PDB file of N, CA and C in Angstrom:
ATOM      1  N   HIS U  86     123.040 114.004 115.862  1.00  0.00           N
ATOM      2  CA  HIS U  86     124.486 113.837 115.798  1.00  0.00           C
ATOM      3  C   HIS U  86     125.210 114.531 116.943  1.00  0.00           C
ATOM      4  N   GLY U  87     124.538 115.409 117.680  1.00  0.00           N
ATOM      5  CA  GLY U  87     125.178 116.237 118.687  1.00  0.00           C
ATOM      6  C   GLY U  87     126.005 115.484 119.694  1.00  0.00           C
ATOM      7  N   ILE U  88     125.398 114.578 120.438  1.00  0.00           N
ATOM      8  CA  ILE U  88     126.127 113.849 121.484  1.00  0.00           C
ATOM      9  C   ILE U  88     127.181 112.952 120.859  1.00  0.00           C
ATOM     10  N   HIS U  89     126.835 112.301 119.760  1.00  0.00           N
ATOM     11  CA  HIS U  89     127.792 111.443 119.066  1.00  0.00           C
ATOM     12  C   HIS U  89     129.035 112.246 118.705  1.00  0.00           C
ATOM     13  N   THR U  90     128.840 113.449 118.171  1.00  0.00           N
ATOM     14  CA  THR U  90     129.953 114.296 117.781  1.00  0.00           C
ATOM     15  C   THR U  90     130.779 114.716 118.988  1.00  0.00           C
ATOM     16  N   VAL U  91     130.127 115.081 120.081  1.00  0.00           N
ATOM     17  CA  VAL U  91     130.843 115.501 121.282  1.00  0.00           C
ATOM     18  C   VAL U  91     131.719 114.372 121.810  1.00  0.00           C
ATOM     19  N   VAL U  92     131.158 113.187 121.924  1.00  0.00           N
ATOM     20  CA  VAL U  92     131.932 112.049 122.447  1.00  0.00           C
ATOM     21  C   VAL U  92     133.085 111.725 121.514  1.00  0.00           C
ATOM     22  N   CYS U  93     132.813 111.647 120.212  1.00  0.00           N
ATOM     23  CA  CYS U  93     133.863 111.288 119.260  1.00  0.00           C
ATOM     24  C   CYS U  93     134.946 112.362 119.188  1.00  0.00           C
ATOM     25  N   CYS U  94     134.555 113.621 119.201  1.00  0.00           N
ATOM     26  CA  CYS U  94     135.543 114.706 119.171  1.00  0.00           C
ATOM     27  C   CYS U  94     136.373 114.729 120.440  1.00  0.00           C
ATOM     28  N   SER U  95     135.748 114.469 121.562  1.00  0.00           N
ATOM     29  CA  SER U  95     136.470 114.442 122.828  1.00  0.00           C
ATOM     30  C   SER U  95     137.533 113.355 122.812  1.00  0.00           C
ATOM     31  N   VAL U  96     137.174 112.201 122.280  1.00  0.00           N
ATOM     32  CA  VAL U  96     138.128 111.097 122.177  1.00  0.00           C
ATOM     33  C   VAL U  96     139.242 111.488 121.222  1.00  0.00           C
ATOM     34  N   GLY U  97     138.880 112.158 120.113  1.00  0.00           N
ATOM     35  CA  GLY U  97     139.869 112.586 119.136  1.00  0.00           C
ATOM     36  C   GLY U  97     140.841 113.611 119.694  1.00  0.00           C
ATOM     37  N   GLU U  98     140.441 114.367 120.705  1.00  0.00           N
ATOM     38  CA  GLU U  98     141.300 115.376 121.304  1.00  0.00           C
ATOM     39  C   GLU U  98     142.103 114.840 122.481  1.00  0.00           C
ATOM     40  N   GLY U  99     142.108 113.543 122.630  1.00  0.00           N
ATOM     41  CA  GLY U  99     142.930 112.942 123.660  1.00  0.00           C
ATOM     42  C   GLY U  99     142.221 112.643 124.967  1.00  0.00           C
ATOM     43  N   LEU U 100     140.975 113.017 125.092  1.00  0.00           N
ATOM     44  CA  LEU U 100     140.227 112.669 126.299  1.00  0.00           C
ATOM     45  C   LEU U 100     139.823 111.208 126.210  1.00  0.00           C
ATOM     46  N   ARG U 101     139.793 110.543 127.336  1.00  0.00           N
ATOM     47  CA  ARG U 101     139.468 109.114 127.334  1.00  0.00           C
ATOM     48  C   ARG U 101     138.008 108.908 127.713  1.00  0.00           C
ATOM     49  N   ALA U 102     137.261 108.390 126.775  1.00  0.00           N
ATOM     50  CA  ALA U 102     135.869 108.029 127.054  1.00  0.00           C
ATOM     51  C   ALA U 102     135.860 106.646 127.696  1.00  0.00           C
ATOM     52  N   ASP U 103     134.976 106.457 128.641  1.00  0.00           N
ATOM     53  CA  ASP U 103     134.851 105.158 129.284  1.00  0.00           C
ATOM     54  C   ASP U 103     133.390 104.715 129.231  1.00  0.00           C
ATOM     55  N   ALA U 104     133.092 103.597 129.869  1.00  0.00           N
ATOM     56  CA  ALA U 104     131.729 103.062 129.832  1.00  0.00           C
ATOM     57  C   ALA U 104     130.734 104.035 130.447  1.00  0.00           C
ATOM     58  N   VAL U 105     131.157 104.800 131.442  1.00  0.00           N
ATOM     59  CA  VAL U 105     130.259 105.779 132.069  1.00  0.00           C
ATOM     60  C   VAL U 105     129.921 106.882 131.067  1.00  0.00           C
ATOM     61  N   THR U 106     130.926 107.391 130.367  1.00  0.00           N
ATOM     62  CA  THR U 106     130.710 108.441 129.364  1.00  0.00           C
ATOM     63  C   THR U 106     129.773 107.958 128.272  1.00  0.00           C
ATOM     64  N   PHE U 107     130.072 106.787 127.745  1.00  0.00           N
ATOM     65  CA  PHE U 107     129.239 106.243 126.681  1.00  0.00           C
ATOM     66  C   PHE U 107     127.836 105.931 127.204  1.00  0.00           C
ATOM     67  N   GLY U 108     127.745 105.368 128.401  1.00  0.00           N
ATOM     68  CA  GLY U 108     126.439 105.032 128.961  1.00  0.00           C
ATOM     69  C   GLY U 108     125.561 106.258 129.129  1.00  0.00           C
ATOM     70  N   ALA U 109     126.140 107.340 129.648  1.00  0.00           N
ATOM     71  CA  ALA U 109     125.383 108.579 129.812  1.00  0.00           C
ATOM     72  C   ALA U 109     124.953 109.132 128.458  1.00  0.00           C
ATOM     73  N   SER U 110     125.827 109.031 127.480  1.00  0.00           N
ATOM     74  CA  SER U 110     125.512 109.535 126.142  1.00  0.00           C
ATOM     75  C   SER U 110     124.428 108.704 125.472  1.00  0.00           C
ATOM     76  N   VAL U 111     124.519 107.393 125.593  1.00  0.00           N
ATOM     77  CA  VAL U 111     123.495 106.507 125.015  1.00  0.00           C
ATOM     78  C   VAL U 111     122.155 106.768 125.699  1.00  0.00           C
ATOM     79  N   SER U 112     122.186 106.934 127.004  1.00  0.00           N
ATOM     80  CA  SER U 112     120.957 107.211 127.743  1.00  0.00           C
ATOM     81  C   SER U 112     120.343 108.537 127.306  1.00  0.00           C
ATOM     82  N   ALA U 113     121.166 109.558 127.139  1.00  0.00           N
ATOM     83  CA  ALA U 113     120.663 110.861 126.685  1.00  0.00           C
ATOM     84  C   ALA U 113     120.049 110.758 125.295  1.00  0.00           C
ATOM     85  N   CYS U 114     120.679 109.994 124.430  1.00  0.00           N
ATOM     86  CA  CYS U 114     120.120 109.787 123.086  1.00  0.00           C
ATOM     87  C   CYS U 114     118.763 109.103 123.182  1.00  0.00           C
ATOM     88  N   GLY U 115     118.659 108.116 124.049  1.00  0.00           N
ATOM     89  CA  GLY U 115     117.380 107.422 124.225  1.00  0.00           C
ATOM     90  C   GLY U 115     116.292 108.355 124.716  1.00  0.00           C
ATOM     91  N   LYS U 116     116.626 109.194 125.672  1.00  0.00           N
ATOM     92  CA  LYS U 116     115.644 110.145 126.198  1.00  0.00           C
ATOM     93  C   LYS U 116     115.205 111.145 125.136  1.00  0.00           C
ATOM     94  N   GLY U 117     116.103 111.426 124.202  1.00  0.00           N
ATOM     95  CA  GLY U 117     115.776 112.334 123.101  1.00  0.00           C
ATOM     96  C   GLY U 117     115.229 111.622 121.884  1.00  0.00           C
ATOM     97  N   GLN U 118     114.922 110.336 122.042  1.00  0.00           N
ATOM     98  CA  GLN U 118     114.404 109.498 120.961  1.00  0.00           C
ATOM     99  C   GLN U 118     115.321 109.503 119.740  1.00  0.00           C
ATOM    100  N   GLN U 119     116.599 109.451 120.022  1.00  0.00           N
ATOM    101  CA  GLN U 119     117.621 109.406 118.976  1.00  0.00           C
ATOM    102  C   GLN U 119     118.290 108.027 118.973  1.00  0.00           C
ATOM    103  N   TRP U 120     117.500 106.990 118.672  1.00  0.00           N
ATOM    104  CA  TRP U 120     118.011 105.623 118.775  1.00  0.00           C
ATOM    105  C   TRP U 120     119.162 105.362 117.816  1.00  0.00           C
ATOM    106  N   ARG U 121     119.154 106.014 116.668  1.00  0.00           N
ATOM    107  CA  ARG U 121     120.268 105.807 115.719  1.00  0.00           C
ATOM    108  C   ARG U 121     121.591 106.305 116.305  1.00  0.00           C
ATOM    109  N   ASN U 122     121.550 107.474 116.929  1.00  0.00           N
ATOM    110  CA  ASN U 122     122.765 107.993 117.561  1.00  0.00           C
ATOM    111  C   ASN U 122     123.199 107.104 118.717  1.00  0.00           C
ATOM    112  N   ALA U 123     122.238 106.597 119.474  1.00  0.00           N
ATOM    113  CA  ALA U 123     122.558 105.678 120.570  1.00  0.00           C
ATOM    114  C   ALA U 123     123.247 104.429 120.026  1.00  0.00           C
ATOM    115  N   GLU U 124     122.730 103.917 118.928  1.00  0.00           N
ATOM    116  CA  GLU U 124     123.322 102.724 118.314  1.00  0.00           C
ATOM    117  C   GLU U 124     124.728 103.016 117.793  1.00  0.00           C
ATOM    118  N   MET U 125     124.923 104.201 117.203  1.00  0.00           N
ATOM    119  CA  MET U 125     126.256 104.568 116.712  1.00  0.00           C
ATOM    120  C   MET U 125     127.246 104.672 117.870  1.00  0.00           C
ATOM    121  N   LEU U 126     126.816 105.252 118.969  1.00  0.00           N
ATOM    122  CA  LEU U 126     127.695 105.351 120.132  1.00  0.00           C
ATOM    123  C   LEU U 126     128.065 103.975 120.666  1.00  0.00           C
ATOM    124  N   PHE U 127     127.088 103.081 120.710  1.00  0.00           N
ATOM    125  CA  PHE U 127     127.353 101.717 121.173  1.00  0.00           C
ATOM    126  C   PHE U 127     128.387 101.047 120.265  1.00  0.00           C
ATOM    127  N   SER U 128     128.255 101.257 118.970  1.00  0.00           N
ATOM    128  CA  SER U 128     129.231 100.710 118.012  1.00  0.00           C
ATOM    129  C   SER U 128     130.600 101.356 118.203  1.00  0.00           C
ATOM    130  N   ASP U 129     130.599 102.659 118.478  1.00  0.00           N
ATOM    131  CA  ASP U 129     131.872 103.359 118.699  1.00  0.00           C
ATOM    132  C   ASP U 129     132.620 102.816 119.905  1.00  0.00           C
ATOM    133  N   MET U 130     131.897 102.275 120.857  1.00  0.00           N
ATOM    134  CA  MET U 130     132.555 101.690 122.020  1.00  0.00           C
ATOM    135  C   MET U 130     133.502 100.581 121.592  1.00  0.00           C
ATOM    136  N   GLN U 131     133.073  99.781 120.631  1.00  0.00           N
ATOM    137  CA  GLN U 131     133.920  98.693 120.147  1.00  0.00           C
ATOM    138  C   GLN U 131     135.138  99.239 119.426  1.00  0.00           C
ATOM    139  N   VAL U 132     134.937 100.287 118.633  1.00  0.00           N
ATOM    140  CA  VAL U 132     136.035 100.890 117.877  1.00  0.00           C
ATOM    141  C   VAL U 132     137.080 101.480 118.823  1.00  0.00           C
ATOM    142  N   THR U 133     136.617 102.127 119.883  1.00  0.00           N
ATOM    143  CA  THR U 133     137.540 102.745 120.843  1.00  0.00           C
ATOM    144  C   THR U 133     137.987 101.769 121.929  1.00  0.00           C
ATOM    145  N   ARG U 134     137.535 100.535 121.806  1.00  0.00           N
ATOM    146  CA  ARG U 134     137.906  99.457 122.726  1.00  0.00           C
ATOM    147  C   ARG U 134     137.478  99.705 124.165  1.00  0.00           C
ATOM    148  N   VAL U 135     136.320 100.338 124.285  1.00  0.00           N
ATOM    149  CA  VAL U 135     135.709 100.502 125.602  1.00  0.00           C
ATOM    150  C   VAL U 135     134.716  99.364 125.750  1.00  0.00           C
ATOM    151  N   GLU U 136     134.856  98.610 126.813  1.00  0.00           N
ATOM    152  CA  GLU U 136     133.988  97.458 127.013  1.00  0.00           C
ATOM    153  C   GLU U 136     132.613  97.902 127.499  1.00  0.00           C
ATOM    154  N   ALA U 137     131.599  97.491 126.755  1.00  0.00           N
ATOM    155  CA  ALA U 137     130.223  97.799 127.141  1.00  0.00           C
ATOM    156  C   ALA U 137     129.860  96.986 128.383  1.00  0.00           C
ATOM    157  N   ASN U 138     128.944  97.520 129.157  1.00  0.00           N
ATOM    158  CA  ASN U 138     128.472  96.802 130.332  1.00  0.00           C
ATOM    159  C   ASN U 138     126.948  96.739 130.310  1.00  0.00           C
ATOM    160  N   THR U 139     126.378  96.144 131.321  1.00  0.00           N
ATOM    161  CA  THR U 139     124.926  95.973 131.383  1.00  0.00           C
ATOM    162  C   THR U 139     124.199  97.310 131.364  1.00  0.00           C
ATOM    163  N   ILE U 140     124.756  98.309 132.017  1.00  0.00           N
ATOM    164  CA  ILE U 140     124.107  99.617 132.074  1.00  0.00           C
ATOM    165  C   ILE U 140     124.007 100.238 130.686  1.00  0.00           C
ATOM    166  N   VAL U 141     125.078 100.165 129.923  1.00  0.00           N
ATOM    167  CA  VAL U 141     125.072 100.717 128.565  1.00  0.00           C
ATOM    168  C   VAL U 141     124.122  99.921 127.673  1.00  0.00           C
ATOM    169  N   ALA U 142     124.141  98.609 127.809  1.00  0.00           N
ATOM    170  CA  ALA U 142     123.237  97.762 127.021  1.00  0.00           C
ATOM    171  C   ALA U 142     121.779  98.070 127.344  1.00  0.00           C
ATOM    172  N   ASN U 143     121.479  98.278 128.625  1.00  0.00           N
ATOM    173  CA  ASN U 143     120.115  98.632 129.017  1.00  0.00           C
ATOM    174  C   ASN U 143     119.713  99.982 128.438  1.00  0.00           C
ATOM    175  N   ALA U 144     120.638 100.933 128.433  1.00  0.00           N
ATOM    176  CA  ALA U 144     120.345 102.253 127.873  1.00  0.00           C
ATOM    177  C   ALA U 144     120.051 102.142 126.379  1.00  0.00           C
ATOM    178  N   LEU U 145     120.805 101.308 125.673  1.00  0.00           N
ATOM    179  CA  LEU U 145     120.565 101.126 124.240  1.00  0.00           C
ATOM    180  C   LEU U 145     119.233 100.416 124.005  1.00  0.00           C
ATOM    181  N   ALA U 146     118.945  99.382 124.787  1.00  0.00           N
ATOM    182  CA  ALA U 146     117.660  98.689 124.649  1.00  0.00           C
ATOM    183  C   ALA U 146     116.504  99.652 124.902  1.00  0.00           C
ATOM    184  N   SER U 147     116.669 100.526 125.887  1.00  0.00           N
ATOM    185  CA  SER U 147     115.642 101.513 126.183  1.00  0.00           C
ATOM    186  C   SER U 147     115.490 102.519 125.042  1.00  0.00           C
ATOM    187  N   ALA U 148     116.599 102.922 124.446  1.00  0.00           N
ATOM    188  CA  ALA U 148     116.548 103.843 123.299  1.00  0.00           C
ATOM    189  C   ALA U 148     115.792 103.200 122.137  1.00  0.00           C
ATOM    190  N   PHE U 149     116.060 101.924 121.892  1.00  0.00           N
ATOM    191  CA  PHE U 149     115.334 101.211 120.838  1.00  0.00           C
ATOM    192  C   PHE U 149     113.846 101.164 121.162  1.00  0.00           C
ATOM    193  N   GLU U 150     113.525 100.872 122.408  1.00  0.00           N
ATOM    194  CA  GLU U 150     112.119 100.785 122.819  1.00  0.00           C
ATOM    195  C   GLU U 150     111.418 102.122 122.623  1.00  0.00           C
ATOM    196  N   LYS U 151     112.050 103.206 123.037  1.00  0.00           N
ATOM    197  CA  LYS U 151     111.441 104.529 122.903  1.00  0.00           C
ATOM    198  C   LYS U 151     111.273 104.932 121.446  1.00  0.00           C
ATOM    199  N   GLY U 152     112.123 104.380 120.597  1.00  0.00           N
ATOM    200  CA  GLY U 152     112.025 104.655 119.164  1.00  0.00           C
ATOM    201  C   GLY U 152     111.137 103.674 118.426  1.00  0.00           C
ATOM    202  N   GLY U 153     110.513 102.746 119.164  1.00  0.00           N
ATOM    203  CA  GLY U 153     109.636 101.762 118.534  1.00  0.00           C
ATOM    204  C   GLY U 153     110.388 100.718 117.723  1.00  0.00           C
ATOM    205  N   ARG U 154     111.625 100.487 118.062  1.00  0.00           N
ATOM    206  CA  ARG U 154     112.482  99.537 117.327  1.00  0.00           C
ATOM    207  C   ARG U 154     112.639  98.245 118.117  1.00  0.00           C
ATOM    208  N   TRP U 155     111.532  97.540 118.265  1.00  0.00           N
ATOM    209  CA  TRP U 155     111.517  96.315 119.077  1.00  0.00           C
ATOM    210  C   TRP U 155     112.403  95.231 118.502  1.00  0.00           C
ATOM    211  N   ARG U 156     112.443  95.121 117.195  1.00  0.00           N
ATOM    212  CA  ARG U 156     113.296  94.076 116.587  1.00  0.00           C
ATOM    213  C   ARG U 156     114.765  94.326 116.884  1.00  0.00           C
ATOM    214  N   ARG U 157     115.160  95.570 116.823  1.00  0.00           N
ATOM    215  CA  ARG U 157     116.556  95.900 117.152  1.00  0.00           C
ATOM    216  C   ARG U 157     116.837  95.599 118.625  1.00  0.00           C
ATOM    217  N   ALA U 158     115.878  95.912 119.486  1.00  0.00           N
ATOM    218  CA  ALA U 158     116.058  95.641 120.917  1.00  0.00           C
ATOM    219  C   ALA U 158     116.205  94.147 121.168  1.00  0.00           C
ATOM    220  N   THR U 159     115.360  93.352 120.555  1.00  0.00           N
ATOM    221  CA  THR U 159     115.456  91.902 120.783  1.00  0.00           C
ATOM    222  C   THR U 159     116.717  91.327 120.146  1.00  0.00           C
ATOM    223  N   ALA U 160     117.136  91.872 119.004  1.00  0.00           N
ATOM    224  CA  ALA U 160     118.388  91.421 118.379  1.00  0.00           C
ATOM    225  C   ALA U 160     119.576  91.767 119.272  1.00  0.00           C
ATOM    226  N   LEU U 161     119.560  92.954 119.862  1.00  0.00           N
ATOM    227  CA  LEU U 161     120.623  93.355 120.785  1.00  0.00           C
ATOM    228  C   LEU U 161     120.690  92.391 121.960  1.00  0.00           C
ATOM    229  N   LEU U 162     119.547  92.116 122.555  1.00  0.00           N
ATOM    230  CA  LEU U 162     119.526  91.231 123.717  1.00  0.00           C
ATOM    231  C   LEU U 162     119.975  89.821 123.360  1.00  0.00           C
ATOM    232  N   ALA U 163     119.593  89.345 122.183  1.00  0.00           N
ATOM    233  CA  ALA U 163     120.033  88.016 121.745  1.00  0.00           C
ATOM    234  C   ALA U 163     121.547  87.996 121.541  1.00  0.00           C
ATOM    235  N   ASN U 164     122.073  89.063 120.949  1.00  0.00           N
ATOM    236  CA  ASN U 164     123.515  89.160 120.718  1.00  0.00           C
ATOM    237  C   ASN U 164     124.268  89.190 122.045  1.00  0.00           C
ATOM    238  N   LEU U 165     123.775  89.968 122.989  1.00  0.00           N
ATOM    239  CA  LEU U 165     124.432  90.062 124.285  1.00  0.00           C
ATOM    240  C   LEU U 165     124.350  88.759 125.063  1.00  0.00           C
ATOM    241  N   ALA U 166     123.254  88.041 124.906  1.00  0.00           N
ATOM    242  CA  ALA U 166     123.102  86.758 125.599  1.00  0.00           C
ATOM    243  C   ALA U 166     124.166  85.766 125.148  1.00  0.00           C
ATOM    244  N   GLN U 167     124.587  85.878 123.892  1.00  0.00           N
ATOM    245  CA  GLN U 167     125.633  84.990 123.380  1.00  0.00           C
ATOM    246  C   GLN U 167     126.992  85.319 123.987  1.00  0.00           C
ATOM    247  N   ARG U 168     127.181  86.553 124.411  1.00  0.00           N
ATOM    248  CA  ARG U 168     128.460  86.989 124.973  1.00  0.00           C
ATOM    249  C   ARG U 168     128.650  86.584 126.431  1.00  0.00           C
ATOM    250  N   GLY U 169     127.556  86.355 127.139  1.00  0.00           N
ATOM    251  CA  GLY U 169     127.705  85.992 128.541  1.00  0.00           C
ATOM    252  C   GLY U 169     126.568  86.525 129.386  1.00  0.00           C
ATOM    253  N   PRO U 170     126.752  86.525 130.688  1.00  0.00           N
ATOM    254  CA  PRO U 170     125.671  86.889 131.618  1.00  0.00           C
ATOM    255  C   PRO U 170     125.451  88.396 131.728  1.00  0.00           C
ATOM    256  N   TRP U 171     124.866  88.991 130.701  1.00  0.00           N
ATOM    257  CA  TRP U 171     124.601  90.427 130.692  1.00  0.00           C
ATOM    258  C   TRP U 171     123.260  90.780 131.302  1.00  0.00           C
ATOM    259  N   GLU U 172     122.320  89.932 131.066  1.00  0.00           N
ATOM    260  CA  GLU U 172     120.933  90.285 131.399  1.00  0.00           C
ATOM    261  C   GLU U 172     120.718  90.407 132.901  1.00  0.00           C
ATOM    262  N   ASP U 173     119.984  91.424 133.266  1.00  0.00           N
ATOM    263  CA  ASP U 173     119.555  91.583 134.637  1.00  0.00           C
ATOM    264  C   ASP U 173     118.080  91.939 134.643  1.00  0.00           C
ATOM    265  N   ARG U 174     117.513  92.223 135.787  1.00  0.00           N
ATOM    266  CA  ARG U 174     116.089  92.523 135.880  1.00  0.00           C
ATOM    267  C   ARG U 174     115.729  93.741 135.030  1.00  0.00           C
ATOM    268  N   ILE U 175     116.580  94.738 135.007  1.00  0.00           N
ATOM    269  CA  ILE U 175     116.319  95.944 134.209  1.00  0.00           C
ATOM    270  C   ILE U 175     116.294  95.593 132.725  1.00  0.00           C
ATOM    271  N   THR U 176     117.227  94.754 132.286  1.00  0.00           N
ATOM    272  CA  THR U 176     117.264  94.356 130.880  1.00  0.00           C
ATOM    273  C   THR U 176     115.989  93.649 130.491  1.00  0.00           C
ATOM    274  N   ARG U 177     115.528  92.738 131.321  1.00  0.00           N
ATOM    275  CA  ARG U 177     114.317  91.987 130.995  1.00  0.00           C
ATOM    276  C   ARG U 177     113.076  92.879 130.935  1.00  0.00           C
ATOM    277  N   ASN U 178     113.087  93.985 131.675  1.00  0.00           N
ATOM    278  CA  ASN U 178     111.942  94.890 131.692  1.00  0.00           C
ATOM    279  C   ASN U 178     112.081  96.054 130.733  1.00  0.00           C
ATOM    280  N   ALA U 179     113.230  96.192 130.079  1.00  0.00           N
ATOM    281  CA  ALA U 179     113.464  97.345 129.180  1.00  0.00           C
ATOM    282  C   ALA U 179     112.586  97.306 127.960  1.00  0.00           C
TER     283      ALA U 179
END
């Protein structure tokens, strides 16, 4: 919950989180094998109306992969494919 709490509290205190902030946080969660926190942060992006980008999506897919959550990773990629041209070489290899 650590990074999730920091990002959410920062937003609550008037600081503006952006895709870079969320992307770094999702990536850190993935490196710490905290895929649930990474997923919560990705969801929080929608709540705070921060538009996700390919970098954040790749970080989440990587977090799922490191956590052994292949179904979630493929579901994420399928969902993003419906939204538009998100996929890049990194996404395909994540």
